[in-house]
Coordinates of N, CA, C and O in Angstrom, one line a residue:
X1 N -17.1 -5.0 76.6 CA -17.1 -6.3 76.0 C -16.8 -5.9 74.6 O -17.8 -5.8 74.6
X2 N -16.2 -6.7 73.9 CA -16.3 -6.9 72.5 C -17.2 -7.3 71.9 O -18.0 -8.0 72.0
X3 N -17.4 -7.4 70.5 CA -18.0 -8.1 69.5 C -17.7 -9.2 69.5 O -16.5 -10.3 70.0
X4 N -18.5 -10.6 69.6 CA -18.3 -12.0 70.0 C -18.1 -12.3 68.3 O -17.5 -11.7 67.4
X5 N -17.6 -13.4 68.5 CA -17.2 -14.4 67.4 C -18.0 -14.2 66.0 O -17.7 -14.1 64.9
X6 N -19.1 -14.7 66.7 CA -20.0 -14.7 65.6 C -20.6 -13.4 64.8 O -21.0 -13.2 63.9
X7 N -20.5 -12.1 65.7 CA -20.9 -11.1 65.3 C -19.5 -10.6 64.3 O -19.6 -9.7 63.3
X8 N -18.7 -10.7 64.4 CA -17.3 -10.5 63.8 C -17.1 -11.2 62.2 O -17.1 -10.6 61.3
X9 N -17.6 -13.1 62.7 CA -17.7 -13.3 61.3 C -19.2 -12.5 60.4 O -19.1 -12.4 59.2
X10 N -19.9 -12.8 61.1 CA -21.2 -11.4 60.6 C -20.4 -10.4 59.6 O -21.1 -10.3 57.7
X11 N -20.0 -9.6 60.5 CA -19.7 -8.5 59.5 C -18.3 -8.6 58.0 O -18.6 -7.8 57.4
X12 N -17.8 -9.6 58.8 CA -16.8 -9.8 57.4 C -17.6 -10.9 56.4 O -16.5 -10.0 55.0
X13 N -18.5 -10.7 56.2 CA -19.7 -11.4 55.7 C -19.9 -10.5 54.6 O -20.7 -11.1 53.8
X14 N -19.9 -8.9 55.4 CA -20.5 -8.1 54.9 C -22.1 -8.2 55.0 O -23.2 -7.3 54.4
X15 N -22.5 -8.6 56.3 CA -24.0 -8.6 56.8 C -23.8 -7.7 58.2 O -23.0 -7.4 58.9
X16 N -25.1 -7.1 58.2 CA -25.2 -6.0 59.6 C -25.8 -7.1 60.2 O -26.1 -7.9 60.7
X17 N -25.2 -6.2 61.4 CA -25.3 -7.1 63.2 C -26.2 -5.4 64.2 O -26.1 -4.7 63.8
X18 N -26.9 -5.9 64.6 CA -27.4 -5.0 65.5 C -28.1 -5.6 66.9 O -27.9 -6.9 66.9
X19 N -28.9 -4.8 67.6 CA -29.3 -4.9 68.9 C -30.5 -4.1 69.1 O -30.3 -2.3 68.9
X20 N -31.3 -4.5 70.1 CA -32.2 -3.3 70.8 C -31.5 -2.8 72.4 O -30.8 -3.5 73.1
X21 N -31.5 -1.6 72.4 CA -30.5 -0.9 73.8 C -31.3 -0.2 74.5 O -32.3 0.1 73.9
X22 N -30.7 0.0 75.6 CA -31.8 0.7 76.5 C -32.4 2.8 75.9 O -31.1 2.5 75.4
X23 N -33.6 2.5 75.8 CA -34.4 3.9 75.1 C -33.7 5.0 76.4 O -33.9 4.6 77.1
X24 N -34.0 6.5 75.5 CA -34.1 7.3 76.8 C -35.0 7.2 77.5 O -35.3 7.8 78.7
X25 N -36.2 6.9 77.2 CA -38.0 6.8 78.0 C -38.5 5.1 77.8 O -38.4 4.5 76.6
X26 N -39.3 4.9 78.6 CA -40.3 3.6 78.6 C -41.2 4.0 77.4 O -41.8 3.0 76.5
X27 N -41.3 5.1 77.3 CA -42.3 5.2 75.4 C -41.8 5.2 74.1 O -42.2 4.9 73.3
X28 N -39.9 4.9 74.2 CA -39.7 4.4 73.2 C -38.1 2.9 72.8 O -38.5 2.2 74.2
X29 N -38.3 3.0 71.7 CA -37.7 1.3 72.0 C -36.3 2.0 70.8 O -36.0 3.0 70.0
X30 N -35.2 1.6 71.3 CA -33.9 2.1 70.6 C -33.5 0.4 70.1 O -33.3 -0.5 70.7
X31 N -32.4 1.2 68.8 CA -31.7 0.3 68.5 C -30.4 1.0 68.1 O -30.2 1.7 67.9
X32 N -29.1 -0.2 67.6 CA -28.0 0.1 67.3 C -27.7 -1.2 66.1 O -27.9 -2.0 66.4
X33 N -27.5 -0.7 65.2 CA -27.0 -1.3 64.0 C -25.2 -1.2 63.1 O -25.3 0.2 63.4
X34 N -24.6 -2.1 63.2 CA -23.0 -1.7 62.4 C -23.7 -2.5 61.1 O -23.9 -3.7 60.6
X35 N -23.2 -1.3 59.8 CA -23.2 -1.7 58.4 C -21.9 -2.0 57.9 O -21.3 -0.7 57.6
X36 N -21.5 -3.1 57.8 CA -20.4 -2.5 56.7 C -20.4 -2.6 55.3 O -21.6 -3.0 54.6
X37 N -19.6 -2.0 54.8 CA -19.4 -1.9 53.2 C -17.8 -1.7 52.6 O -17.0 -1.3 53.9
X38 N -17.8 -1.9 51.6 CA -16.7 -1.7 50.9 C -16.9 0.0 49.7 O -17.6 0.0 49.3
X39 N -15.7 0.6 50.3 CA -15.9 2.3 49.8 C -15.2 1.9 48.1 O -14.6 1.4 47.8
X40 N -16.4 2.1 47.4 CA -16.2 1.9 45.3 C -15.6 3.1 45.2 O -16.7 3.3 44.0
X41 N -16.0 4.1 46.0 CA -15.6 5.8 44.9 C -14.4 5.5 44.1 O -13.8 4.9 44.0
X42 N -14.9 6.2 42.6 CA -13.6 6.1 41.7 C -13.1 7.3 41.6 O -13.2 8.1 42.4
X43 N -12.0 6.7 41.7 CA -10.3 7.9 42.0 C -10.1 8.9 40.9 O -9.8 7.8 39.6
X44 N -10.2 9.5 40.6 CA -9.7 10.4 39.4 C -8.1 10.9 39.9 O -7.2 9.7 39.9
X45 N -7.8 11.6 39.0 CA -6.4 11.8 39.2 C -5.7 11.9 40.7 O -4.5 11.9 40.9
X46 N -6.8 12.2 41.8 CA -5.6 12.8 43.0 C -6.3 11.1 43.7 O -7.6 10.7 43.5
X47 N -5.1 10.4 44.9 CA -5.8 8.8 45.2 C -6.5 9.3 46.1 O -6.9 10.4 47.0
X48 N -7.0 8.4 46.4 CA -8.0 8.2 47.6 C -7.6 7.0 48.4 O -8.1 6.1 47.9
X49 N -7.2 7.1 49.9 CA -6.6 5.8 50.3 C -7.2 4.6 50.8 O -7.1 3.8 51.1
X50 N -8.3 5.5 50.9 CA -9.5 4.3 51.3 C -10.4 3.7 50.3 O -11.3 2.4 50.7
X51 N -10.3 3.6 49.4 CA -11.2 2.7 48.2 C -10.5 1.6 47.8 O -9.4 1.1 48.3
X52 N -11.8 0.5 47.9 CA -11.8 -0.7 47.8 C -11.4 -1.7 49.3 O -11.5 -2.5 49.7
X53 N -11.3 -0.3 50.4 CA -10.9 -0.7 51.8 C -12.7 -0.8 52.7 O -13.8 0.1 52.5
X54 N -12.5 -1.9 53.9 CA -14.0 -2.2 54.2 C -14.2 -1.0 55.2 O -13.0 -0.8 56.3
X55 N -15.4 -0.3 55.4 CA -15.7 0.8 56.5 C -16.7 0.0 56.8 O -17.3 -0.8 56.9
X56 N -17.4 1.0 58.4 CA -18.3 0.3 59.0 C -19.2 1.5 59.4 O -18.8 2.7 60.1
X57 N -20.1 1.7 59.0 CA -21.4 2.6 59.3 C -22.1 2.0 60.7 O -22.9 1.0 60.8
X58 N -21.6 3.0 61.8 CA -22.6 3.0 63.3 C -24.1 3.3 63.5 O -24.1 4.6 63.5
X59 N -25.0 3.0 63.4 CA -26.3 4.0 63.2 C -26.7 3.6 64.3 O -27.2 2.3 64.8
X60 N -27.5 4.1 64.9 CA -28.4 4.7 66.2 C -30.0 4.7 66.4 O -29.8 6.4 65.9
X61 N -30.5 4.9 66.7 CA -32.3 5.6 67.0 C -32.9 4.9 67.5 O -32.8 3.7 68.4
X62 N -34.0 5.5 68.1 CA -35.0 5.1 68.7 C -36.8 5.6 67.8 O -36.8 6.3 67.3
X63 N -37.6 4.6 68.1 CA -39.2 5.2 67.8 C -39.8 4.6 68.6 O -39.7 4.1 69.9
X64 N -41.1 5.3 68.8 CA -42.6 4.8 69.5 C -42.3 3.4 69.8 O -42.9 3.2 68.6
X65 N -42.4 2.9 70.9 CA -42.7 1.8 71.5 C -44.1 1.9 70.5 O -44.8 0.6 70.3
X66 N -44.9 2.4 70.3 CA -46.5 2.2 70.6 C -46.3 1.8 69.0 O -47.2 1.1 68.0
X67 N -45.6 2.6 67.7 CA -45.2 2.4 66.6 C -44.9 0.9 65.9 O -45.1 -0.1 65.6
X68 N -44.2 0.5 66.8 CA -43.1 -0.4 66.8 C -44.2 -1.8 67.1 O -44.7 -3.0 66.5
X69 N -45.3 -1.5 68.8 CA -45.9 -3.1 68.6 C -47.1 -3.0 67.9 O -47.5 -4.4 67.6
X70 N -47.6 -1.9 66.6 CA -48.8 -2.3 65.6 C -47.6 -2.4 64.3 O -48.7 -2.5 63.7
X71 N -46.6 -2.6 64.7 CA -45.9 -3.0 63.2 C -46.3 -1.6 61.8 O -46.0 -2.2 61.0
X72 N -46.4 -0.6 62.2 CA -46.6 0.3 61.8 C -45.3 1.2 61.3 O -43.7 0.7 61.7
X73 N -44.7 1.7 60.1 CA -43.6 2.3 59.2 C -43.0 3.6 60.0 O -43.7 3.8 60.8
X74 N -41.5 2.8 60.5 CA -40.9 4.4 61.3 C -41.2 5.4 60.3 O -40.5 6.7 61.1
X75 N -40.7 5.5 59.5 CA -40.2 6.5 58.5 C -41.2 8.1 58.9 O -42.5 8.3 59.2
X76 N -40.1 9.0 59.6 CA -40.9 9.9 60.0 C -40.5 9.8 61.8 O -40.9 10.8 62.1
X77 N -40.9 9.3 62.1 CA -41.0 8.9 63.5 C -40.0 8.1 64.4 O -39.8 8.0 65.4
X78 N -38.8 8.3 63.8 CA -37.5 7.9 64.7 C -36.9 9.1 64.8 O -37.2 10.5 64.6
X79 N -36.2 8.9 66.5 CA -35.5 10.0 67.3 C -34.5 9.7 67.7 O -33.5 8.7 67.1
X80 N -33.6 10.7 67.8 CA -32.6 10.3 68.6 C -31.4 10.2 67.8 O -30.4 8.5 67.9
X81 N -31.7 10.0 66.2 CA -30.5 9.1 65.5 C -28.7 10.2 65.2 O -29.1 10.7 65.7
X82 N -28.5 8.7 65.2 CA -26.9 9.0 65.2 C -26.1 8.0 64.3 O -26.3 7.2 64.0
X83 N -24.9 8.3 63.8 CA -24.2 8.0 62.9 C -22.5 8.3 62.6 O -22.1 9.2 63.2
X84 N -22.2 7.2 63.2 CA -20.4 7.5 62.8 C -20.1 6.0 61.7 O -20.3 4.8 61.7
X85 N -19.2 6.9 61.2 CA -18.6 5.8 59.9 C -16.8 5.6 60.5 O -16.2 6.3 61.1
X86 N -16.6 4.1 60.2 CA -15.2 3.9 61.1 C -14.5 3.2 60.5 O -15.7 2.4 59.2
X87 N -13.4 2.7 60.4 CA -12.5 2.0 59.7 C -12.1 1.0 59.8 O -11.5 0.1 59.1
X88 N -12.2 0.3 60.8 CA -12.4 -1.1 61.3 C -13.0 -1.5 63.2 O -13.7 -0.6 63.2
X89 N -12.7 -3.0 63.1 CA -13.7 -3.6 63.7 C -13.7 -2.7 65.1 O -14.1 -2.7 65.6
X90 N -11.9 -2.6 66.1 CA -11.7 -2.1 66.7 C -12.5 -0.5 67.0 O -12.8 0.2 67.9
X91 N -12.5 0.5 66.1 CA -13.2 1.7 65.6 C -14.6 1.5 65.9 O -15.1 2.0 67.5
X92 N -15.2 0.2 65.9 CA -16.8 -0.2 66.3 C -16.8 0.1 67.4 O -17.5 0.3 68.0
X93 N -15.7 -0.9 68.5 CA -16.1 -1.3 69.5 C -15.6 -0.4 70.2 O -16.7 0.0 71.4
X94 N -14.7 1.0 70.3 CA -14.8 2.2 70.8 C -16.3 3.1 70.7 O -16.3 3.2 71.3
X95 N -16.4 3.1 69.3 CA -17.4 3.9 69.2 C -18.7 3.5 70.2 O -19.4 4.0 70.6
X96 N -19.2 2.0 69.9 CA -20.3 1.5 70.8 C -20.0 1.6 72.4 O -21.2 1.8 73.1
X97 N -18.9 1.9 72.7 CA -18.3 2.0 74.7 C -18.5 3.3 74.3 O -19.1 3.6 75.7
X98 N -18.4 4.0 73.6 CA -18.7 5.6 74.1 C -19.9 5.7 74.4 O -20.3 6.7 74.7
X99 N -21.1 5.3 73.3 CA -22.0 5.5 73.2 C -22.7 4.9 74.8 O -24.3 4.6 74.9
X100 N -22.2 3.7 75.2 CA -22.9 3.3 76.4 C -23.3 1.9 76.1 O -24.2 1.1 76.5
X101 N -22.9 1.1 74.9 CA -23.0 0.2 74.4 C -22.4 -1.3 74.6 O -21.5 -0.9 74.3
X102 N -23.0 -2.4 74.9 CA -22.1 -3.8 75.1 C -22.2 -4.6 73.7 O -23.0 -4.8 73.2
X103 N -21.1 -4.2 73.1 CA -20.4 -4.9 71.5 C -21.2 -6.4 71.6 O -21.7 -6.8 71.0
X104 N -20.7 -6.9 72.8 CA -21.3 -8.6 73.3 C -22.7 -8.4 72.6 O -23.3 -9.4 72.6
X105 N -23.7 -7.7 72.4 CA -25.4 -8.2 72.4 C -25.2 -7.7 71.1 O -26.6 -8.3 70.8
X106 N -24.2 -7.5 70.2 CA -25.2 -7.3 68.7 C -25.0 -8.4 68.1 O -24.2 -9.5 68.6
X107 N -26.1 -8.9 67.1 CA -25.8 -10.1 66.4 C -26.4 -9.9 65.1 O -26.9 -9.0 64.9
X108 N -26.9 -11.1 64.6 CA -27.7 -10.8 63.5 C -28.7 -10.3 62.8 O -29.9 -10.2 63.8
X109 N -28.8 -9.0 62.3 CA -30.1 -8.2 62.1 C -31.4 -9.1 61.5 O -31.6 -10.2 61.3
X110 N -32.5 -8.4 62.5 CA -33.6 -9.5 63.0 C -34.4 -7.8 63.0 O -33.8 -6.5 63.3
X111 N -35.7 -7.7 62.0 CA -36.5 -6.5 62.7 C -36.9 -6.8 64.0 O -37.0 -7.9 65.1
X112 N -37.7 -5.4 64.2 CA -38.0 -4.4 63.6 C -36.6 -3.3 63.4 O -37.0 -2.3 63.3
X113 N -35.3 -3.5 63.6 CA -34.5 -3.0 62.9 C -34.4 -2.1 62.3 O -34.9 -2.6 60.7
X114 N -34.7 -0.7 62.3 CA -35.1 0.0 60.6 C -34.3 0.5 59.8 O -35.1 1.4 58.7
X115 N -33.4 0.2 59.7 CA -32.6 0.4 59.1 C -32.6 -0.9 57.3 O -31.3 -1.4 57.5

């Protein structure tokens, strides 16, 4: 399933969307998040076709459930981190599908998503 209308609206406003997803084991909690950003690289004499265009960073990770439940800092505790940078909403949906994640579950960023 694709991103919801609300998730697309949030991305287009520049806001992060995320969801808790199945972890590799019961001892972990896992998340995936999508971060929109505008490519603001400075262009020198050679042109960079992506400057000024929206990109999306898709990040996934796991953290020990005990740390999450206790409200501890995740620094150094994240496992199975993965990241993709894509150029379109359709590519966001394709990466999420490849990762086995239903894009329709993503919503406004809420704690404790670590990014």
